[in-house]
């Protein structure tokens, strides 16, 4: 696998590779929009909630699955911060309808938004915005800035969500994998 920034990329040079485009955006953590939404409650997730987080992530994607063990391993990394794992509950049913995970590099003082999921039946209700803004607010207590990245061609268009929440930038990265010979 090769990771090449757009400014260093030449299509002719990487003909034998499959190319997946990723965006990377920046937030200065200075102007964070509101993090409240009528009808929904934000809760900090505990390690006991990990099975629920796994379920929300897996129900939110057609092409990605995570396991309980993978998320447990994530909690053992140096960038894990338990305050940056959140759940969103429907206030009328107490059902969990979304979740978010961010990480904190304490040395760089960089926050990274990693996972934002909203169950398909709850999309379009500004829950994704609620999750991102809550994580930004929590990150602003310890980080100097936050970043986020994702697939450029994602049909759910997360880049638009992040830009609405104040992220800026135009970085494009090419994730290149060698094409398989037949």
Steps between C-alpha positions, in 0.01 A plus 500: 500500500614851417360827635565799275381860545321654201786746434743208453268276301546417132253257344759376251741411779246274676332318209536160668308611811139529608441853625262592784464873576475626859436851630660641814353806673604725790310672785659766724263419792428872544148534363292194578136509410228390743496144626138455604209352306144470626392141546848353535735441794880468493660247731867417552548136404665268749694184419180312587336679205752364246263226375245773428763710319597196289133448413446865401814506281410172329138603441614833353711357215452254217872460435667522843481278805680526831524252782485532874866394520604774255337770709642357822847520342431862405439579869855382575669754270673815625245722318196347672305739720182361658339846495516495118272198450138613492155360434189686386167380633150574378353676808154352446609134470850495657615312188859564394482654152859614443850507638827682461861425580790742502857456612742738665873514436606668825854560377394686184178624661315385190147365509396261227139423418501128421145363489169678453202271454130564482263213438352526149144551626614804704706674233395847387407611855829686574623225734833479316549874555413453868762226536777691321436822695491314833834332423650835391384660826656220702822514296528876549576435868828320421592541133629794297331382180305210353518311172276259317543292187282275290436355158439770244237294314300393807128507401400634844717808429663540843723778368193725474408422862848591622507823302163600651662450841785740420769274353704655219768403254551337162748220566453198277697180552532206264502161669658272240498123502681285246259353243476123519646308205273243342 
